[in-house]
XYZ file of C-alpha atoms in Angstrom:
782
model
C 41.178 -18.737 100.737
C 41.059 -16.056 98.124
C 39.016 -16.349 94.947
C 42.176 -16.323 92.865
C 43.505 -19.193 94.857
C 40.313 -21.182 94.321
C 40.451 -20.468 90.603
C 44.065 -21.573 90.531
C 43.206 -24.861 92.286
C 40.321 -25.771 89.836
C 40.899 -28.987 88.067
C 41.268 -29.201 84.264
C 37.887 -30.953 84.040
C 36.154 -28.123 85.887
C 37.790 -25.554 83.595
C 36.707 -27.518 80.519
C 33.092 -27.776 81.809
C 32.976 -24.041 82.381
C 34.384 -23.308 78.877
C 31.821 -25.596 77.216
C 28.952 -23.965 79.119
C 30.113 -20.506 78.166
C 30.376 -21.489 74.493
C 26.883 -23.008 74.562
C 25.438 -19.927 76.108
C 27.109 -17.748 73.450
C 25.700 -19.940 70.688
C 22.191 -19.615 72.101
C 22.582 -15.882 72.217
C 23.726 -15.729 68.528
C 20.858 -18.033 67.544
C 18.465 -15.840 69.456
C 19.678 -12.748 67.728
C 19.280 -14.424 64.353
C 15.789 -15.522 65.145
C 14.905 -12.095 66.336
C 16.373 -10.576 63.179
C 14.415 -12.947 61.020
C 11.211 -12.234 62.979
C 11.807 -8.491 62.646
C 12.344 -8.879 58.878
C 9.161 -10.910 58.507
C 7.234 -8.522 60.675
C 8.443 -5.527 58.664
C 7.726 -7.323 55.424
C 4.234 -8.233 56.635
C 3.610 -4.622 57.586
C 4.805 -3.370 54.176
C 2.756 -6.000 52.313
C -0.206 -5.232 54.547
C 0.054 -1.452 53.943
C 0.522 -2.048 50.178
C -2.456 -4.377 50.089
C -4.572 -1.948 52.049
C -3.486 0.884 49.809
C -4.294 -1.157 46.695
C -7.698 -2.124 48.133
C -8.423 1.455 49.122
C -7.563 2.655 45.645
C -10.310 0.391 44.312
C -13.050 1.588 46.652
C -14.684 3.885 44.090
C -14.688 1.281 41.283
C -18.079 1.207 39.552
C -19.756 0.118 36.305
C -20.334 3.021 33.976
C -23.430 1.477 32.357
C -26.809 2.734 33.549
C -29.073 -0.221 34.258
C -32.153 1.864 33.648
C -30.838 2.699 30.152
C -29.603 -0.799 29.600
C -33.029 -2.336 30.017
C -34.554 -0.185 27.259
C -34.563 -1.539 23.733
C -34.411 1.348 21.309
C -33.667 1.166 17.577
C -30.404 2.886 16.641
C -29.978 4.766 13.300
C -27.078 5.412 11.004
C -27.087 8.687 9.036
C -25.062 9.906 6.076
C -24.640 13.274 4.526
C -27.463 14.532 2.304
C -27.433 15.446 -1.373
C -24.238 17.077 -2.465
C -22.427 15.695 0.591
C -24.335 18.150 2.750
C -23.373 17.438 6.320
C -26.118 19.741 7.652
C -28.895 17.708 6.076
C -28.189 14.068 6.997
C -30.426 11.288 5.722
C -31.077 7.934 7.269
C -29.139 5.097 5.762
C -29.712 2.179 8.112
C -31.640 1.119 11.203
C -29.988 -1.087 13.777
C -32.048 -3.090 16.235
C -31.768 -6.298 18.279
C -33.480 -9.408 17.140
C -35.363 -12.124 19.035
C -32.179 -13.479 20.556
C -32.300 -10.800 23.273
C -35.730 -9.694 24.438
C -36.045 -7.600 27.598
C -38.805 -8.596 30.016
C -39.785 -6.455 33.052
C -39.283 -7.820 36.536
C -43.001 -8.048 37.214
C -43.512 -10.378 34.244
C -40.801 -12.799 35.317
C -42.438 -15.663 37.254
C -41.417 -16.159 40.895
C -40.301 -19.671 40.057
C -37.687 -18.237 37.688
C -36.414 -15.800 40.252
C -36.273 -18.507 42.945
C -34.509 -20.966 40.647
C -31.721 -18.614 39.749
C -31.254 -17.366 43.304
C -31.287 -20.882 44.728
C -28.600 -22.192 42.434
C -26.445 -19.149 41.902
C -26.580 -16.993 45.086
C -28.774 -18.323 47.851
C -27.984 -15.338 50.160
C -28.683 -12.831 47.408
C -31.493 -11.059 49.347
C -29.282 -10.697 52.456
C -25.836 -9.578 51.343
C -24.756 -6.102 50.114
C -23.288 -7.252 46.829
C -20.616 -9.652 48.185
C -21.013 -12.940 50.026
C -17.859 -12.771 52.161
C -18.032 -16.409 53.301
C -18.063 -17.684 49.701
C -15.463 -15.096 48.703
C -13.009 -16.320 51.385
C -13.667 -19.962 50.308
C -12.976 -18.952 46.734
C -9.670 -17.281 47.702
C -8.515 -20.514 49.431
C -9.544 -22.477 46.348
C -7.401 -20.163 44.168
C -4.457 -20.534 46.581
C -4.822 -24.263 46.260
C -4.442 -24.136 42.499
C -7.942 -23.656 41.232
C -8.203 -22.009 37.819
C -11.074 -19.673 38.741
C -12.329 -17.826 41.826
C -15.913 -18.947 41.923
C -17.941 -17.569 44.768
C -19.428 -14.724 42.729
C -22.771 -13.339 43.721
C -25.496 -12.555 41.201
C -24.462 -8.867 41.503
C -20.882 -9.797 40.671
C -21.926 -12.011 37.807
C -23.993 -9.194 36.375
C -20.941 -6.931 36.415
C -18.865 -9.627 34.694
C -21.527 -9.953 32.008
C -21.726 -6.209 31.460
C -17.958 -5.700 31.300
C -16.926 -9.107 29.860
C -13.807 -9.009 32.075
C -12.966 -12.649 32.693
C -9.319 -12.490 33.695
C -8.504 -14.669 36.718
C -6.560 -12.280 38.911
C -6.682 -10.650 42.323
C -6.919 -7.204 40.769
C -10.050 -8.049 38.759
C -11.617 -9.768 41.809
C -11.041 -6.787 44.051
C -12.287 -4.424 41.347
C -15.363 -6.631 40.906
C -16.079 -6.652 44.665
C -16.102 -2.872 44.948
C -18.173 -2.540 41.796
C -20.722 -4.911 43.277
C -20.859 -3.040 46.548
C -21.276 0.312 44.760
C -23.805 -1.132 42.319
C -26.019 -2.321 45.220
C -25.819 1.163 46.757
C -27.185 2.614 43.520
C -29.868 -0.032 42.543
C -32.389 -2.162 44.339
C -32.179 -5.957 44.528
C -35.106 -6.203 42.118
C -33.386 -3.972 39.544
C -30.174 -6.000 39.800
C -31.974 -9.353 39.449
C -34.069 -8.016 36.509
C -30.936 -6.971 34.647
C -29.196 -10.258 35.402
C -32.087 -12.354 34.143
C -32.179 -10.310 30.957
C -28.534 -10.270 30.011
C -27.057 -13.614 31.099
C -26.382 -16.087 28.261
C -28.550 -19.153 28.252
C -26.967 -21.062 25.422
C -27.646 -21.457 21.690
C -26.992 -17.772 21.177
C -29.749 -16.564 23.542
C -29.460 -13.752 26.082
C -32.003 -13.487 28.915
C -34.813 -15.669 30.139
C -37.398 -14.436 27.608
C -35.259 -15.436 24.588
C -34.461 -18.758 26.287
C -38.130 -19.511 26.937
C -38.969 -18.678 23.379
C -36.224 -20.960 22.008
C -36.508 -23.980 24.283
C -40.252 -24.035 25.045
C -41.840 -21.855 22.395
C -43.549 -19.617 24.995
C -43.086 -16.473 27.018
C -41.209 -16.773 30.290
C -44.243 -15.810 32.391
C -45.988 -19.000 31.118
C -43.160 -21.337 32.180
C -43.663 -23.652 35.127
C -41.264 -24.576 37.894
C -39.600 -27.413 36.007
C -39.056 -25.320 32.901
C -37.656 -22.415 34.946
C -35.279 -24.812 36.633
C -34.122 -26.136 33.240
C -33.378 -22.569 32.081
C -31.611 -21.654 35.361
C -29.415 -24.694 35.143
C -27.841 -23.511 31.887
C -26.046 -20.426 33.245
C -23.147 -22.234 34.912
C -21.877 -23.524 31.529
C -24.111 -22.720 28.548
C -22.194 -24.870 26.077
C -22.414 -27.881 28.386
C -25.984 -27.522 29.624
C -27.949 -26.197 26.643
C -30.752 -28.784 26.148
C -30.713 -28.611 22.378
C -27.232 -30.162 22.403
C -26.874 -31.951 25.767
C -30.382 -32.931 26.954
C -29.092 -35.403 29.633
C -26.644 -32.799 31.048
C -29.454 -30.254 31.266
C -31.762 -32.716 33.006
C -29.141 -33.569 35.716
C -28.462 -29.916 36.238
C -32.157 -29.099 36.284
C -32.662 -31.578 39.064
C -29.844 -30.050 41.052
C -31.597 -26.741 40.759
C -34.905 -28.214 41.932
C -33.197 -29.860 44.923
C -31.697 -26.506 45.872
C -35.031 -24.767 45.619
C -36.592 -27.493 47.788
C -33.831 -27.441 50.401
C -34.112 -23.613 50.720
C -37.893 -23.868 51.203
C -38.631 -21.982 47.960
C -40.904 -24.746 46.751
C -43.136 -27.236 48.601
C -42.748 -30.972 48.771
C -45.553 -31.459 46.287
C -44.161 -28.866 43.873
C -40.735 -30.506 44.084
C -42.099 -33.981 43.365
C -44.205 -32.781 40.412
C -41.292 -30.856 38.907
C -38.861 -33.799 39.320
C -41.407 -36.109 37.551
C -41.740 -33.559 34.721
C -37.994 -33.273 34.320
C -37.801 -36.971 33.357
C -40.050 -36.423 30.366
C -39.368 -32.864 29.358
C -39.402 -31.921 25.702
C -37.818 -28.900 24.074
C -39.173 -27.059 21.063
C -35.861 -25.630 19.759
C -37.702 -22.986 17.783
C -35.198 -20.708 16.173
C -35.624 -16.952 15.749
C -37.714 -16.024 12.697
C -35.998 -12.723 12.153
C -35.858 -11.210 8.689
C -32.920 -11.913 6.366
C -29.874 -10.020 7.515
C -29.148 -6.860 5.650
C -25.596 -6.870 4.268
C -23.795 -3.676 4.932
C -21.457 -2.020 2.452
C -17.744 -1.726 3.248
C -18.054 1.776 4.695
C -20.969 0.906 6.985
C -19.011 -2.095 8.275
C -16.096 0.181 9.114
C -18.367 2.584 10.945
C -19.917 -0.170 13.069
C -16.507 -1.479 14.055
C -15.283 1.990 14.937
C -18.403 2.860 16.903
C -18.079 -0.323 18.904
C -14.430 0.442 19.642
C -15.242 3.996 20.657
C -17.986 2.815 23.020
C -15.686 0.233 24.601
C -13.111 2.954 25.232
C -15.570 5.459 26.614
C -17.506 3.152 28.920
C -14.689 0.638 29.755
C -16.970 -2.148 28.612
C -16.645 -5.340 26.569
C -17.188 -5.716 22.866
C -20.438 -7.559 23.624
C -21.706 -4.760 25.823
C -20.815 -2.130 23.256
C -22.572 -4.188 20.562
C -25.685 -4.285 22.718
C -25.557 -0.527 23.044
C -25.372 -0.202 19.190
C -28.321 -2.430 18.622
C -30.659 -1.515 21.425
C -29.892 1.866 22.986
C -31.347 4.196 20.445
C -28.043 5.754 19.214
C -27.897 8.182 16.298
C -24.608 7.545 14.470
C -23.591 10.171 11.911
C -21.408 8.569 9.299
C -18.577 10.519 7.595
C -19.046 8.633 4.333
C -18.863 10.496 1.024
C -21.585 8.600 -0.820
C -20.437 9.737 -4.193
C -16.853 8.524 -3.833
C -17.944 5.354 -1.999
C -20.232 4.403 -4.894
C -17.514 5.287 -7.456
C -14.886 3.193 -5.728
C -17.119 0.125 -5.148
C -18.443 0.146 -8.721
C -15.056 0.674 -10.310
C -13.388 -2.150 -8.341
C -16.257 -4.489 -9.129
C -16.984 -3.654 -12.742
C -14.001 -1.858 -14.353
C -12.381 -5.034 -15.475
C -8.942 -3.982 -14.192
C -8.554 -7.147 -12.225
C -10.249 -9.466 -14.740
C -6.950 -10.972 -15.871
C -6.377 -12.508 -12.438
C -9.432 -13.811 -10.546
C -7.410 -14.480 -7.372
C -5.814 -11.127 -6.830
C -7.354 -9.047 -4.028
C -7.411 -5.324 -3.307
C -8.157 -2.759 -0.636
C -8.887 0.957 -1.070
C -9.216 3.916 1.217
C -9.635 7.612 0.532
C -9.149 10.219 3.314
C -9.888 13.935 3.355
C -7.282 16.404 4.710
C -9.066 16.661 7.998
C -8.892 12.909 8.650
C -12.364 12.187 7.407
C -12.435 8.744 5.766
C -14.363 9.380 2.563
C -14.581 5.903 1.162
C -13.249 2.346 1.732
C -13.538 -0.877 -0.166
C -12.343 -3.989 1.573
C -12.278 -6.544 -1.309
C -12.632 -7.035 -5.044
C -15.655 -9.328 -4.443
C -19.299 -8.602 -3.811
C -19.804 -8.389 -0.105
C -22.054 -11.222 1.156
C -21.877 -10.947 4.938
C -21.198 -8.621 7.846
C -18.248 -8.345 10.225
C -15.852 -9.880 7.668
C -12.191 -9.087 7.223
C -11.340 -6.037 5.162
C -8.204 -5.740 3.027
C -8.451 -1.976 3.515
C -8.967 -1.342 7.203
C -8.095 -4.567 9.035
C -5.435 -6.701 7.346
C -1.823 -5.606 7.261
C 0.710 -5.836 4.458
C 4.331 -4.682 3.961
C 4.267 -1.282 2.306
C 7.381 -1.512 0.180
C 8.711 1.729 -1.263
C 5.426 3.572 -0.770
C 6.615 4.259 2.784
C 9.767 6.131 1.764
C 8.158 9.642 1.734
C 6.782 9.308 5.255
C 9.456 7.220 6.937
C 12.590 8.772 5.442
C 12.455 11.750 3.121
C 9.787 13.893 4.913
C 11.354 13.757 8.426
C 14.908 14.144 7.039
C 13.818 17.171 4.964
C 11.980 18.633 7.935
C 15.084 18.282 10.083
C 17.179 20.080 7.478
C 19.340 17.116 6.627
C 18.377 17.136 2.937
C 16.832 19.564 0.522
C 14.975 18.998 -2.744
C 18.224 18.634 -4.642
C 20.728 17.448 -2.091
C 23.150 14.833 -3.426
C 22.811 11.465 -1.712
C 24.815 8.359 -2.396
C 22.905 5.639 -4.160
C 25.341 3.043 -3.001
C 25.083 -0.175 -1.015
C 25.721 -0.158 2.719
C 28.213 -2.638 4.175
C 26.845 -5.410 6.361
C 23.274 -4.554 5.406
C 22.055 -8.176 5.242
C 22.307 -10.633 8.117
C 24.983 -12.655 6.264
C 27.215 -9.597 6.207
C 26.808 -8.743 2.526
C 26.206 -5.227 1.350
C 22.770 -3.935 0.450
C 20.093 -3.137 -0.280
C 19.515 -3.731 -3.937
C 18.130 -1.485 -6.587
C 16.156 -2.934 -9.424
C 15.872 -1.399 -12.811
C 12.487 -1.788 -14.497
C 14.205 -2.115 -17.815
C 16.836 -4.791 -16.984
C 15.547 -6.188 -13.726
C 19.149 -6.271 -12.602
C 20.668 -4.698 -9.525
C 22.116 -1.248 -10.249
C 23.511 1.631 -8.254
C 23.715 5.201 -9.482
C 26.385 6.890 -7.404
C 25.650 10.471 -6.328
C 22.086 11.422 -7.179
C 19.770 14.221 -6.093
C 16.954 13.536 -3.641
C 14.488 14.299 -6.404
C 15.930 11.687 -8.694
C 16.258 9.111 -5.939
C 12.593 9.558 -4.883
C 11.152 9.766 -8.420
C 12.871 6.589 -9.457
C 12.545 4.850 -6.078
C 16.255 4.057 -5.596
C 16.493 1.739 -2.570
C 20.171 2.350 -1.809
C 19.656 6.135 -1.645
C 16.635 5.824 0.619
C 18.549 3.533 2.979
C 21.458 5.951 3.069
C 19.205 8.833 3.978
C 17.291 6.801 6.591
C 20.552 5.601 8.133
C 21.794 9.144 8.426
C 18.498 10.359 9.862
C 18.312 7.405 12.295
C 16.264 4.195 12.147
C 14.860 4.741 15.628
C 14.018 8.378 14.793
C 12.160 7.188 11.705
C 10.214 4.652 13.806
C 9.388 7.329 16.433
C 8.257 9.737 13.714
C 5.880 7.173 12.181
C 4.463 5.937 15.522
C 4.271 9.291 17.348
C 3.431 11.672 14.470
C 1.592 9.514 11.884
C -0.565 7.059 13.803
C 1.374 3.837 12.996
C 1.608 2.678 16.618
C -1.142 0.146 15.864
C 1.004 -1.469 13.207
C 4.705 -1.117 13.859
C 6.460 -3.031 16.610
C 9.751 -2.702 18.478
C 11.674 -4.872 16.049
C 10.829 -2.334 13.331
C 12.682 0.340 15.339
C 15.935 -1.507 14.703
C 15.296 -2.468 11.095
C 16.775 -0.189 8.401
C 15.068 -2.193 5.686
C 11.780 -2.140 7.624
C 11.747 1.650 8.017
C 13.435 2.849 4.863
C 12.095 0.315 2.350
C 8.781 -0.828 3.908
C 9.711 -4.313 5.071
C 7.784 -3.972 8.327
C 7.490 -6.966 10.653
C 3.654 -7.144 10.443
C 2.972 -4.569 7.772
C 0.558 -1.655 7.700
C -3.070 -1.124 6.674
C -4.341 0.656 3.606
C -6.088 3.144 5.880
C -2.839 3.842 7.751
C -1.103 4.738 4.531
C -3.900 6.933 3.151
C -4.132 8.847 6.365
C -0.354 9.374 6.664
C -0.207 11.021 3.212
C -2.565 13.762 4.488
C 0.483 15.717 5.551
C 1.492 16.321 1.950
C -1.696 18.166 1.082
C -2.672 20.058 4.222
C 0.464 21.787 5.451
C 1.990 18.926 7.404
C -0.837 18.116 9.773
C -1.810 14.554 10.705
C -5.430 13.967 11.715
C -6.406 10.565 13.099
C -8.838 9.106 10.508
C -12.483 8.796 11.519
C -15.490 7.177 9.948
C -18.174 8.894 11.889
C -18.698 12.486 12.930
C -20.512 11.913 16.257
C -22.686 9.598 18.253
C -25.873 10.979 19.947
C -27.783 8.986 22.586
C -31.571 8.628 22.557
C -31.916 11.648 24.877
C -30.074 13.896 22.399
C -26.771 14.084 24.207
C -23.605 13.983 22.070
C -21.556 11.232 23.749
C -18.644 10.976 21.280
C -17.580 13.762 18.889
C -14.828 13.182 16.310
C -15.099 16.629 14.691
C -13.119 18.355 17.423
C -9.944 16.340 17.210
C -6.770 18.366 17.279
C -4.161 17.547 14.598
C -0.505 16.654 15.161
C 1.923 18.963 13.298
C 4.012 16.071 11.840
C 6.258 18.303 9.693
C 6.368 22.005 8.990
C 4.074 23.501 6.367
C 6.936 24.448 4.133
C 8.463 20.969 4.369
C 5.058 19.527 3.407
C 4.907 21.745 0.385
C 8.398 20.763 -0.732
C 7.568 17.101 -0.303
C 4.411 17.611 -2.366
C 6.559 18.930 -5.249
C 9.004 16.015 -4.898
C 6.153 13.559 -5.037
C 4.802 15.315 -8.136
C 7.896 14.237 -10.039
C 7.141 10.573 -9.163
C 3.999 10.995 -11.297
C 5.426 13.170 -14.083
C 8.708 11.432 -14.741
C 9.145 8.546 -12.221
C 7.595 5.247 -11.381
C 3.967 6.457 -11.337
C 3.525 8.074 -14.752
C 0.535 5.745 -15.368
C -1.366 7.522 -12.583
C -1.228 11.025 -14.128
C -4.694 12.552 -14.679
C -5.035 15.328 -17.256
C -5.808 18.684 -15.768
C -5.143 17.647 -12.205
C -2.059 17.959 -9.955
C -1.554 14.402 -8.723
C 1.297 13.434 -6.397
C 2.197 10.108 -4.829
C 4.403 7.105 -4.444
C 4.444 3.554 -5.745
C 5.551 0.556 -3.747
C 6.276 -3.129 -4.279
C 7.745 -5.727 -1.895
C 10.160 -8.576 -2.483
C 9.154 -10.899 -5.250
C 6.242 -8.548 -6.064
C 4.057 -10.017 -3.349
C 2.419 -6.692 -2.564
C 1.814 -3.707 -4.859
C 0.806 -0.234 -3.725
C 0.044 3.261 -4.903
C -0.569 5.976 -2.342
C -1.325 9.393 -3.748
C -2.870 12.844 -3.185
C -5.226 14.940 -5.216
C -6.138 18.464 -4.175
C -9.365 17.016 -2.616
C -8.211 13.856 -0.867
C -5.565 11.161 -0.446
C -6.032 7.620 -1.558
C -4.277 4.328 -1.098
C -4.633 1.075 -3.073
C -3.096 -2.294 -2.223
C -3.206 -5.327 -4.434
C -1.965 -8.795 -3.688
C -3.054 -12.271 -2.714
C -2.841 -11.895 1.022
C -0.126 -14.582 1.063
C 3.416 -15.096 -0.159
C 2.694 -15.299 -3.870
C 4.083 -13.169 -6.696
C 1.617 -10.908 -8.416
C 0.869 -11.463 -12.035
C 1.126 -7.672 -12.513
C 2.197 -4.782 -10.284
C 0.236 -2.261 -12.387
C -3.158 -3.094 -10.818
C -2.829 -0.666 -7.898
C -1.953 2.251 -10.153
C -4.695 1.458 -12.616
C -7.364 1.265 -9.869
C -6.168 4.436 -8.180
C -6.237 6.376 -11.445
C -9.599 5.012 -12.501
C -11.321 5.776 -9.160
C -9.857 9.281 -8.822
C -10.417 10.215 -12.402
C -14.126 9.533 -12.031
C -14.263 11.234 -8.610
C -12.417 14.358 -9.701
C -14.653 14.673 -12.778
C -17.462 15.494 -10.342
C -15.451 18.177 -8.509
C -14.670 21.826 -9.352
C -11.088 22.601 -10.421
C -8.777 23.044 -7.418
C -5.033 23.305 -6.741
C -2.949 22.450 -3.795
C -2.194 25.332 -1.432
C 1.509 25.852 -0.786
C 3.323 27.523 2.078
C 4.450 31.048 1.284
C 8.034 30.249 2.413
C 8.489 27.710 -0.374
C 10.269 29.165 -3.383
C 11.226 27.773 -6.753
C 14.870 27.919 -7.846
C 17.025 26.455 -10.598
C 19.602 24.046 -9.290
C 22.702 22.472 -10.765
C 22.064 18.839 -11.692
C 25.736 18.012 -11.001
C 26.185 19.577 -7.556
C 22.652 19.844 -6.249
C 23.336 23.450 -5.288
C 21.514 26.504 -6.649
C 22.526 26.998 -10.227
C 25.232 29.578 -10.886
C 26.021 31.434 -14.107
C 28.421 28.647 -15.225
C 25.950 25.791 -14.687
C 24.615 24.357 -17.934
C 22.405 21.469 -16.766
C 19.724 22.701 -14.436
C 16.274 21.828 -13.130
C 13.687 23.607 -11.101
C 13.641 22.711 -7.436
C 11.667 23.867 -4.431
C 13.175 25.176 -1.151
C 12.527 26.759 2.156
C 13.380 30.450 1.748
C 15.095 30.230 5.123
C 17.255 27.221 4.200
C 18.490 27.688 0.698
C 21.537 25.802 -0.600
C 24.584 27.774 -1.645
C 25.157 28.742 -5.282
C 27.236 26.409 -7.435
C 30.458 27.827 -9.003
C 30.063 25.736 -12.105
C 33.242 23.678 -11.638
C 31.221 20.510 -11.390
C 29.722 21.134 -14.817
C 33.266 21.316 -16.230
C 34.112 17.924 -14.588
C 30.933 16.457 -16.092
C 31.720 17.868 -19.508
C 35.189 16.354 -19.399
C 33.706 12.983 -18.522
C 31.208 13.303 -21.416
C 34.071 13.896 -23.832
C 35.954 10.842 -22.563
C 32.841 8.700 -22.784
C 32.056 9.902 -26.326
C 35.530 8.769 -27.495
C 34.766 5.146 -26.624
C 34.630 2.858 -29.653
C 31.467 1.204 -30.931
C 33.129 -2.159 -30.180
C 33.491 -1.169 -26.504
C 29.884 -0.091 -26.398
C 28.665 -3.334 -27.910
C 30.874 -5.266 -25.465
C 29.384 -3.420 -22.528
C 25.817 -4.010 -23.709
C 26.453 -7.714 -23.824
C 27.208 -7.916 -20.123
C 25.445 -10.620 -18.129
C 22.254 -8.865 -16.935
C 22.543 -10.719 -13.644
C 25.556 -8.667 -12.677
C 25.049 -5.312 -10.897
C 25.588 -2.381 -13.280
C 25.938 1.333 -12.591
C 24.199 3.600 -15.020
C 26.592 6.483 -14.188
C 30.227 6.661 -15.365
C 32.283 3.501 -14.692
C 35.433 5.598 -14.196
C 36.891 5.609 -10.684
C 36.062 8.688 -8.645
C 38.850 11.218 -8.307
C 39.849 12.546 -4.894
C 38.639 15.944 -5.952
C 35.252 14.592 -6.933
C 35.044 12.584 -3.638
C 35.671 15.758 -1.650
C 33.087 17.634 -3.643
C 30.526 14.826 -3.129
C 30.776 15.087 0.651
C 30.951 18.878 0.399
C 27.622 18.996 -1.385
C 25.781 17.539 1.551
C 27.277 20.165 3.909
C 26.806 23.075 1.513
C 23.227 22.232 0.684
C 22.249 22.897 4.284
C 23.934 26.290 4.456
C 21.555 29.243 4.229
C 21.706 31.721 1.435
C 20.076 35.120 1.616
C 19.728 35.600 -2.165
C 16.648 37.202 -3.602
C 13.729 34.740 -3.933
C 10.343 34.424 -5.512
C 7.285 32.379 -4.597
C 6.867 28.956 -6.142
C 3.815 28.036 -8.200
C 2.045 24.727 -8.454
C 4.033 23.606 -11.520
C 5.951 20.407 -11.340
C 9.733 20.378 -11.630
C 10.929 20.975 -15.186
C 14.356 20.561 -16.674
C 16.134 23.089 -18.858
C 19.447 23.073 -20.681
C 21.282 26.227 -21.252
């Protein structure tokens, strides 16, 4: 019978069985393919992860600690120097010596008793003498602990603990652990076991503010470490795991229990005999602690400038050596550094004495202040961090540490300078002092201007840049900043003027924050003083510094601040024009109280909402200065004139000691008369003019005089108003916004001209020019 015949004669049941078997086989094949695919994916993922992990680990192989243990063990006195007589940098004189006290006393390895070495090795790292920096068994155990939810690795060898103490890196992460492992391996290649154990026993904290076994022995037992017996060494060794918990002066029972654990470990590891163990255990039950505190001399209180130097030196050392604040502090106090301060002793003394004794702040005993003066190369000349007599060290400074909203004092650096430098405005460009729709979160227009006479919100229509800045019109500044770009303003301040340590991303989207100084966290007085450098040195920003250099005890310059390159924030000619604009703030604007006879003073005032903060930031031909006054909290000042009075008083005394000097201006800045109605260069038909300052390569066009005719026509109409109308207007409710310009609606011709001014003021004009002098802007009527 043929196969086809047999297939035909199969029963239905047989056919069904064959079909089911075939389907089952197909399902197994599909499942097999899926499992193979999953396995392949897992294998590939494992390979990728493995390669990535190996690459990461390999990248860490050269990790090392940058601190030299041979240098670290030495205790040298460091010295702070200031310029000599007449601010002579080449003849520095010693101002201060810095040295460690009895809380950290280095003791050489040979003078540390064997019992102390054995106690610490027994309880902290019993295989210390055998491994090469890492105990791999303990490390793997620690990894499993972490995977199981432990909040720390544990398993660190003495070498690894030494590294952690030197760097103060305590983050619980795989990255830090891998980095620590390679640092330990490399450290043991460089130093002997004895050197590592010596460093460890001299830098580890032993509670109650002590570092090292010598300081601990002095404090707890009133003796040197070499005179401590086995029980006493065990008591000291037991503290290291948790100094706060096991310090015997606070937790005597905890220390005793831990001490006995240490003794048991020493006994189990055959480091002490049965007899020694029994005697030490008996002694532990009756141990007494002296608790003798350090008898160091009364702490010398630094002045505000010295405090700023110490903080900056610590920060610089941390950055250079990738070490902790504690390690950097140890270097300052015990490594024999020579620190050359940039302080101007004369100005520092003037500022401190004036703030303390002038009586300017006597009317309000709660108001605080901060002051900084900066030279045009970034040198911080003086700083005062409070109105009060300084009674301690490492305290908060209102000048260099705390941040406050800057108010209108920021307008020159956030808005007008970058817009002028970009060519969007000139000295006399017309800008609209009008509110912006949807300015406030509730959708209302803003910001508000406030008249010092009426304290009511006013807008002024089209005004020149000079008028807007001199009188600190908020609406005009907001309009200019909006046109320039809020993000661009933020980038300018953070990238060109050093405000990256103050401003945050939310500021980059805040028109009020950038244009009017309502920053999220505020700025420091030092930030503001340093930023105004650009208006007196040709547009260059130098990062401020409080010390020239640091020299190690071998005579090597390890940090040098005198070779910093500046950032060209704005062009030299733009800086000169801004200088002249800021001069009008002092001669005719909001800072007339700051003017000093015989000196060319420029600057900007600033207050914040409800007069919580008050500022004046200004420039003299020798230096910039910034003063903040306030309460450091949301409370209205009793007077906003304090900052101006302090600035003027300090700089008047300072400049009286200096030879006459003028600002140096860029040769491309020229003085020209401009039409007060159009903002363009004055033409023959312009009757109302003022002197403005311009870039010779970007002069406005010349005014035809038609705008003066419009203004004259308006004056005639206004003069025909009756006395009754005038009286009626003067009796308006002062709470209503008023406009000091004409209340007549703007004609279409005037509207066109207003927008045309902005375009025309940017157009170049090749007319004959002459160089500008240092005189401030003056008005003239023809």
